[in-house]
Tab-separated table of C-alpha atoms in Angstrom:
chain	number	residue	atom	x	y	z
A	121	MET	CA	2.459	-26.013	-6.040
A	122	LYS	CA	1.552	-27.076	-2.490
A	123	TYR	CA	5.211	-26.968	-1.475
A	124	TYR	CA	5.550	-23.462	-2.914
A	125	ILE	CA	2.444	-22.195	-1.085
A	126	VAL	CA	3.537	-23.704	2.252
A	127	LYS	CA	6.998	-22.217	1.810
A	128	ARG	CA	5.578	-18.757	1.113
A	129	ILE	CA	3.210	-18.984	4.107
A	130	LEU	CA	6.123	-19.882	6.407
A	131	GLN	CA	8.124	-16.967	5.016
A	132	ALA	CA	5.168	-14.655	5.603
A	133	ILE	CA	4.867	-15.809	9.226
A	134	ALA	CA	8.601	-15.202	9.733
A	135	VAL	CA	8.266	-11.684	8.316
A	136	VAL	CA	5.333	-10.875	10.612
A	137	LEU	CA	7.273	-12.176	13.616
A	138	CYS	CA	10.315	-10.052	12.758
A	139	ILE	CA	8.176	-6.944	12.250
A	140	SER	CA	6.446	-7.505	15.594
A	141	LEU	CA	9.802	-7.829	17.388
A	142	ILE	CA	11.235	-4.699	15.791
A	143	THR	CA	8.061	-2.680	16.311
A	144	PHE	CA	7.651	-3.592	19.960
A	145	PHE	CA	11.244	-3.236	21.129
A	146	VAL	CA	12.024	-0.070	19.142
A	147	LEU	CA	8.934	1.686	20.482
A	148	ASN	CA	9.782	0.624	24.022
A	149	ILE	CA	13.292	2.136	23.916
A	150	VAL	CA	12.117	5.477	22.483
A	151	PRO	CA	12.454	8.223	25.142
A	152	GLY	CA	9.268	9.363	26.815
A	153	ASP	CA	6.911	7.865	29.369
A	154	PRO	CA	3.509	7.163	27.775
A	155	VAL	CA	1.801	7.087	31.191
A	156	ARG	CA	3.222	10.484	32.143
A	157	ILE	CA	2.174	11.906	28.756
A	158	MET	CA	-1.299	10.429	29.138
A	159	MET	CA	-1.855	11.717	32.693
A	160	GLY	CA	-0.083	15.053	32.393
A	161	ASP	CA	2.492	16.785	34.566
A	162	MET	CA	0.047	17.416	37.411
A	163	ALA	CA	-0.262	13.709	38.322
A	164	ASP	CA	1.795	12.637	41.354
A	165	GLU	CA	4.417	9.910	41.069
A	166	ALA	CA	2.439	7.378	43.126
A	167	THR	CA	-0.571	7.632	40.822
A	168	VAL	CA	1.657	7.352	37.741
A	169	ASN	CA	3.315	4.243	39.175
A	170	GLN	CA	-0.067	2.721	39.997
A	171	VAL	CA	-1.340	3.278	36.443
A	172	ARG	CA	1.922	1.931	35.026
A	173	HIS	CA	1.495	-1.207	37.153
A	174	THR	CA	-2.142	-1.603	36.080
A	175	MET	CA	-1.108	-1.422	32.415
A	176	GLY	CA	1.687	-3.907	32.995
A	177	LEU	CA	4.365	-1.450	31.900
A	178	ASP	CA	6.498	-2.172	34.946
A	179	ARG	CA	7.002	-5.807	33.949
A	180	PRO	CA	10.098	-7.051	32.068
A	181	VAL	CA	10.091	-6.090	28.388
A	182	VAL	CA	10.226	-9.721	27.216
A	183	GLU	CA	7.176	-10.560	29.305
A	184	GLN	CA	5.365	-7.500	27.947
A	185	TYR	CA	6.155	-8.567	24.378
A	186	THR	CA	4.982	-12.146	24.951
A	187	THR	CA	1.696	-10.947	26.409
A	188	TRP	CA	1.190	-8.363	23.658
A	189	PHE	CA	1.988	-10.816	20.837
A	190	THR	CA	-0.254	-13.517	22.306
A	191	HIS	CA	-3.171	-11.101	22.458
A	192	MET	CA	-2.395	-9.712	19.000
A	193	ILE	CA	-2.624	-13.061	17.206
A	194	ARG	CA	-6.088	-13.417	18.761
A	195	GLY	CA	-7.098	-10.057	17.285
A	196	ASP	CA	-6.778	-8.101	20.538
A	197	PHE	CA	-4.498	-5.070	19.981
A	198	GLY	CA	-5.269	-3.569	23.371
A	199	VAL	CA	-6.935	-0.283	24.306
A	200	SER	CA	-5.811	3.130	23.103
A	201	TYR	CA	-4.213	5.206	25.866
A	202	ALA	CA	-5.443	8.484	24.362
A	203	GLN	CA	-8.860	7.563	22.972
A	204	HIS	CA	-9.782	4.873	25.539
A	205	LYS	CA	-11.268	2.646	22.831
A	206	PRO	CA	-10.292	-0.805	21.578
A	207	VAL	CA	-7.462	-0.400	19.073
A	208	ILE	CA	-8.982	-2.927	16.682
A	209	ALA	CA	-12.185	-0.850	16.448
A	210	LEU	CA	-10.212	2.311	15.661
A	211	LEU	CA	-8.136	0.459	13.066
A	212	ALA	CA	-11.159	-1.058	11.348
A	213	LYS	CA	-12.874	2.336	11.063
A	214	ALA	CA	-9.777	4.082	9.728
A	215	PHE	CA	-8.883	1.269	7.335
A	216	THR	CA	-12.287	1.596	5.670
A	217	VAL	CA	-11.221	5.043	4.437
A	218	THR	CA	-7.743	3.832	3.475
A	219	LEU	CA	-9.153	0.879	1.558
A	220	LYS	CA	-11.557	3.076	-0.416
A	221	LEU	CA	-8.771	5.485	-1.335
A	222	SER	CA	-6.087	2.918	-2.147
A	223	GLY	CA	-8.525	0.623	-3.975
A	224	SER	CA	-9.817	3.451	-6.179
A	225	ALA	CA	-6.285	4.694	-6.847
A	226	TYR	CA	-5.108	1.178	-7.712
A	227	ILE	CA	-7.888	0.638	-10.255
A	228	LEU	CA	-7.233	4.077	-11.756
A	229	ALA	CA	-3.487	3.372	-11.961
A	230	LEU	CA	-4.098	0.054	-13.733
A	231	VAL	CA	-6.559	1.478	-16.257
A	232	VAL	CA	-4.505	4.584	-17.044
A	233	GLY	CA	-1.143	2.796	-16.933
A	234	VAL	CA	-2.106	-0.056	-19.257
A	235	SER	CA	-3.960	2.287	-21.632
A	236	VAL	CA	-1.114	4.797	-21.837
A	237	GLY	CA	1.531	2.080	-22.226
A	238	THR	CA	-0.420	0.320	-24.971
A	239	LEU	CA	-1.004	3.539	-26.908
A	240	ALA	CA	2.665	4.486	-26.598
A	241	ALA	CA	3.718	1.082	-27.960
A	242	VAL	CA	1.265	1.220	-30.867
A	243	PHE	CA	2.466	4.726	-31.829
A	244	HIS	CA	6.112	3.946	-31.071
A	245	GLY	CA	8.512	6.702	-32.151
A	246	LYS	CA	5.743	9.188	-32.919
A	247	ALA	CA	4.702	12.392	-31.175
A	248	LEU	CA	2.035	10.660	-29.102
A	249	ASP	CA	4.570	8.128	-27.837
A	250	ARG	CA	6.993	10.880	-26.800
A	251	ALA	CA	4.227	12.864	-25.096
A	252	LEU	CA	2.929	9.873	-23.146
A	253	MET	CA	6.408	8.813	-22.049
A	254	SER	CA	7.108	12.378	-20.923
A	255	PHE	CA	4.016	12.066	-18.738
A	256	SER	CA	5.370	8.789	-17.349
A	257	ILE	CA	8.746	10.318	-16.503
A	258	PHE	CA	7.001	13.192	-14.752
A	259	GLY	CA	4.732	10.803	-12.847
A	260	ILE	CA	7.604	8.657	-11.632
A	261	SER	CA	9.776	11.632	-10.674
A	262	ALA	CA	7.158	13.717	-8.860
A	263	PRO	CA	6.634	12.840	-5.161
A	264	SER	CA	3.031	11.965	-4.391
A	265	PHE	CA	2.695	14.605	-1.681
A	266	TRP	CA	3.853	17.283	-4.168
A	267	VAL	CA	1.295	16.109	-6.722
A	268	ALA	CA	-1.319	16.229	-3.954
A	269	ILE	CA	-0.494	19.853	-3.138
A	270	ILE	CA	-0.517	20.850	-6.820
A	271	VAL	CA	-3.946	19.312	-7.520
A	272	GLN	CA	-5.267	20.916	-4.334
A	273	ILE	CA	-4.117	24.359	-5.476
A	274	ILE	CA	-5.435	23.983	-9.032
A	275	PHE	CA	-8.671	22.016	-8.687
A	276	ALA	CA	-9.752	22.878	-5.130
A	277	LEU	CA	-8.526	26.407	-4.403
A	278	HIS	CA	-8.629	28.026	-7.863
A	279	LEU	CA	-11.214	26.092	-9.873
A	280	LYS	CA	-13.184	24.945	-6.811
A	281	TRP	CA	-14.238	21.745	-8.560
A	282	PHE	CA	-13.516	19.453	-5.614
A	283	PRO	CA	-13.309	19.744	-1.802
A	284	LEU	CA	-9.924	20.805	-0.451
A	285	SER	CA	-9.733	18.274	2.372
A	286	GLY	CA	-11.731	15.934	4.576
A	287	ILE	CA	-14.493	13.583	3.489
A	288	LYS	CA	-17.763	15.316	2.675
A	289	THR	CA	-18.962	13.590	-0.485
A	290	VAL	CA	-17.712	11.008	-2.961
A	291	ALA	CA	-16.008	13.876	-4.784
A	292	SER	CA	-13.667	14.202	-1.795
A	293	PHE	CA	-11.862	11.078	-2.989
A	294	VAL	CA	-11.165	12.352	-6.534
A	295	LEU	CA	-8.109	14.535	-5.875
A	296	PRO	CA	-6.493	12.142	-3.350
A	297	CYS	CA	-7.073	9.295	-5.803
A	298	ILE	CA	-5.383	11.205	-8.635
A	299	ALA	CA	-2.444	12.201	-6.441
A	300	LEU	CA	-1.939	8.670	-5.155
A	301	SER	CA	-2.314	6.897	-8.494
A	302	THR	CA	-0.063	9.136	-10.618
A	303	ARG	CA	3.241	7.511	-9.711
A	304	TYR	CA	1.936	3.962	-10.021
A	305	ALA	CA	0.155	4.645	-13.318
A	306	ALA	CA	3.400	6.025	-14.720
A	307	SER	CA	5.362	2.916	-13.672
A	308	ILE	CA	2.764	0.549	-15.100
A	309	SER	CA	2.657	2.496	-18.382
A	310	ARG	CA	6.406	2.178	-18.922
A	311	VAL	CA	6.392	-1.553	-18.225
A	312	THR	CA	3.338	-2.020	-20.470
A	313	ARG	CA	4.991	-0.106	-23.309
A	314	THR	CA	8.206	-2.169	-23.101
A	315	SER	CA	6.318	-5.457	-22.932
A	316	MET	CA	3.969	-4.521	-25.767
A	317	LEU	CA	6.856	-3.447	-28.008
A	318	GLU	CA	8.392	-6.905	-27.635
A	319	VAL	CA	5.105	-8.610	-28.453
A	320	LEU	CA	4.241	-6.364	-31.421
A	321	ASN	CA	7.438	-7.440	-33.168
A	322	GLN	CA	6.648	-11.148	-32.877
A	323	ASP	CA	5.806	-13.265	-35.923
A	324	PHE	CA	2.359	-14.263	-34.671
A	325	MET	CA	1.349	-10.574	-34.602
A	326	ARG	CA	2.324	-10.153	-38.247
A	327	THR	CA	0.461	-13.359	-39.084
A	328	ALA	CA	-2.681	-11.991	-37.398
A	329	GLU	CA	-2.383	-8.796	-39.451
A	330	ALA	CA	-1.925	-10.830	-42.635
A	331	LYS	CA	-5.192	-12.640	-41.913
A	332	GLY	CA	-6.984	-9.321	-42.042
A	333	LEU	CA	-8.014	-9.138	-38.382
A	334	ALA	CA	-9.017	-5.739	-37.011
A	335	ARG	CA	-6.105	-3.741	-35.576
A	336	VAL	CA	-7.832	-3.183	-32.239
A	337	ARG	CA	-8.593	-6.876	-31.873
A	338	ILE	CA	-5.000	-7.824	-32.689
A	339	ILE	CA	-3.626	-5.431	-30.080
A	340	LEU	CA	-6.067	-6.332	-27.296
A	341	LEU	CA	-6.577	-10.076	-27.808
A	342	HIS	CA	-3.192	-11.099	-29.155
A	343	GLY	CA	-0.796	-8.370	-28.075
A	344	LEU	CA	-1.925	-7.366	-24.609
A	345	ARG	CA	-2.726	-10.930	-23.583
A	346	ASN	CA	0.828	-12.056	-24.355
A	347	ALA	CA	2.356	-9.003	-22.682
A	348	VAL	CA	0.421	-9.411	-19.451
A	349	ILE	CA	2.979	-11.245	-17.262
A	350	PRO	CA	5.368	-8.271	-16.750
A	351	ILE	CA	2.313	-6.077	-16.159
A	352	ILE	CA	1.032	-8.462	-13.482
A	353	THR	CA	4.477	-8.407	-11.873
A	354	ILE	CA	4.652	-4.635	-11.524
A	355	ALA	CA	0.961	-4.289	-10.650
A	356	GLY	CA	1.217	-6.956	-7.953
A	357	ALA	CA	4.332	-5.411	-6.447
A	358	GLN	CA	2.608	-2.027	-6.270
A	359	LEU	CA	-0.523	-3.303	-4.555
A	360	GLY	CA	1.122	-3.265	-1.134
A	361	ASP	CA	2.992	-0.032	-1.903
A	362	ILE	CA	-0.184	1.828	-2.742
A	363	LEU	CA	-1.707	0.822	0.595
A	364	THR	CA	1.210	2.310	2.524
A	365	GLY	CA	1.535	5.251	0.127
A	366	SER	CA	-2.033	6.254	0.862
A	367	LEU	CA	-1.010	7.144	4.425
A	368	ILE	CA	0.896	10.213	3.197
A	369	ILE	CA	-1.914	11.338	0.910
A	370	GLU	CA	-4.443	10.970	3.736
A	371	THR	CA	-2.338	13.312	5.871
A	372	VAL	CA	-2.160	15.952	3.111
A	373	PHE	CA	-5.925	15.826	2.532
A	374	ALA	CA	-6.807	15.443	6.239
A	375	MET	CA	-8.693	12.208	5.620
A	376	PRO	CA	-9.552	10.107	8.710
A	377	GLY	CA	-7.734	7.009	7.495
A	378	MET	CA	-4.795	4.988	8.757
A	379	GLY	CA	-2.344	7.821	8.071
A	380	LYS	CA	-4.080	10.324	10.333
A	381	LEU	CA	-4.719	7.666	12.967
A	382	LEU	CA	-1.038	6.698	13.077
A	383	LEU	CA	0.148	10.324	13.122
A	384	ASP	CA	-2.187	11.183	16.006
A	385	ALA	CA	-1.023	8.085	17.886
A	386	ILE	CA	2.633	9.081	17.459
A	387	ASN	CA	1.974	12.621	18.664
A	388	ALA	CA	0.130	11.283	21.721
A	389	ARG	CA	2.769	8.562	22.369
A	390	ASP	CA	-0.118	6.098	22.285
A	391	LEU	CA	1.894	2.853	22.236
A	392	PRO	CA	-0.978	0.349	21.790
A	393	LEU	CA	-2.360	2.352	18.872
A	394	ILE	CA	1.075	2.831	17.265
A	395	GLN	CA	1.935	-0.853	17.613
A	396	GLY	CA	-1.512	-1.888	16.438
A	397	SER	CA	-1.394	0.420	13.410
A	398	VAL	CA	2.051	-0.770	12.318
A	399	MET	CA	1.169	-4.441	12.737
A	400	TYR	CA	-2.239	-4.005	11.083
A	401	ILE	CA	-0.630	-2.442	8.012
A	402	ALA	CA	2.175	-5.019	8.023
A	403	LEU	CA	-0.252	-7.947	8.234
A	404	ILE	CA	-2.327	-6.611	5.342
A	405	CYS	CA	0.759	-6.026	3.181
A	406	VAL	CA	2.163	-9.486	3.940
A	407	VAL	CA	-1.151	-11.147	3.054
A	408	VAL	CA	-1.436	-9.082	-0.142
A	409	TYR	CA	2.101	-9.977	-1.255
A	410	LEU	CA	1.459	-13.630	-0.417
A	411	ILE	CA	-1.660	-13.692	-2.593
A	412	VAL	CA	0.166	-11.890	-5.410
A	413	ASP	CA	3.060	-14.372	-5.286
A	414	VAL	CA	0.708	-17.338	-5.466
A	415	LEU	CA	-1.305	-15.816	-8.327
A	416	TYR	CA	1.869	-14.955	-10.197
A	417	ALA	CA	3.104	-18.540	-9.807
A	418	LEU	CA	-0.190	-19.773	-11.225
A	419	VAL	CA	0.098	-17.456	-14.223
A	420	ASP	CA	3.758	-18.263	-14.878
A	421	PRO	CA	4.739	-21.791	-13.692
A	422	ARG	CA	8.419	-21.003	-14.343
A	423	ILE	CA	8.429	-18.818	-11.237
A	424	ARG	CA	7.027	-21.607	-9.085
A	425	LEU	CA	9.349	-24.270	-10.506
A	426	GLY	CA	12.391	-22.025	-10.210
A	427	LYS	CA	11.744	-21.233	-6.547
A	428	GLU	CA	10.884	-24.795	-5.691
A	429	ALA	CA	14.162	-25.907	-7.235
A	430	ASN	CA	16.026	-23.503	-4.978
């Protein structure tokens, strides 16, 4: 197990390094002078050059990357060109919103997905099964931003049950949470249904029924427990996806999270904030996937042994 964890940590470090290289060098070859954008067209060339020198943007690109990466691993992402605040402070504030949204949507997706998948398996081949699977197909097929617009029109504009955008009360998170969780709940429900169908046909399930155990207890304690590994797999894989997917939903609902912060930084050509946002999200996703891999290996030792053998 120690070998597997060390191997995954080294892989995670390699991924972060590659992302940092791509992020830095791609952003530095994109047309447009961030200093000129920041100071405006009225600034004279001498002043622009002086500011560029002060920021270190006139140094070789490799030297700029080394300095930036060294500061980044110490938690210093620089200062925003546009907002004149430490990037890490802006990221921490925005991520609080993103974490609330993605965390709520993830819990909702798990609860709804597992419940719908279990019900569909129990009523396999019946009308309820077909209806629930139709919902799953719709959820997987519909883009999250489209779902967001639809729930805005219905529940905010027409029914006026929830705020249209922004963050005013706790209710402001309801519609974004529904829009973000729909796709993931649908995926989890289909995997849960398939896994439960395999378990329900096993001999030990029929033995439990023959003993006279309650149907609900058989399904939850015996069925769902033995069907959990595929569910953990899909749920773990979606944990990082739902974090990045929340960026789009935040933009639709005008929520001051990572999505809006990154979009504003791109529009302002704010390189430190763009680089910091990308790396911040990448670091979180890498750590999340690392934890999920380790937990999955603990749940199913075959995964750990198979990868260690390779």
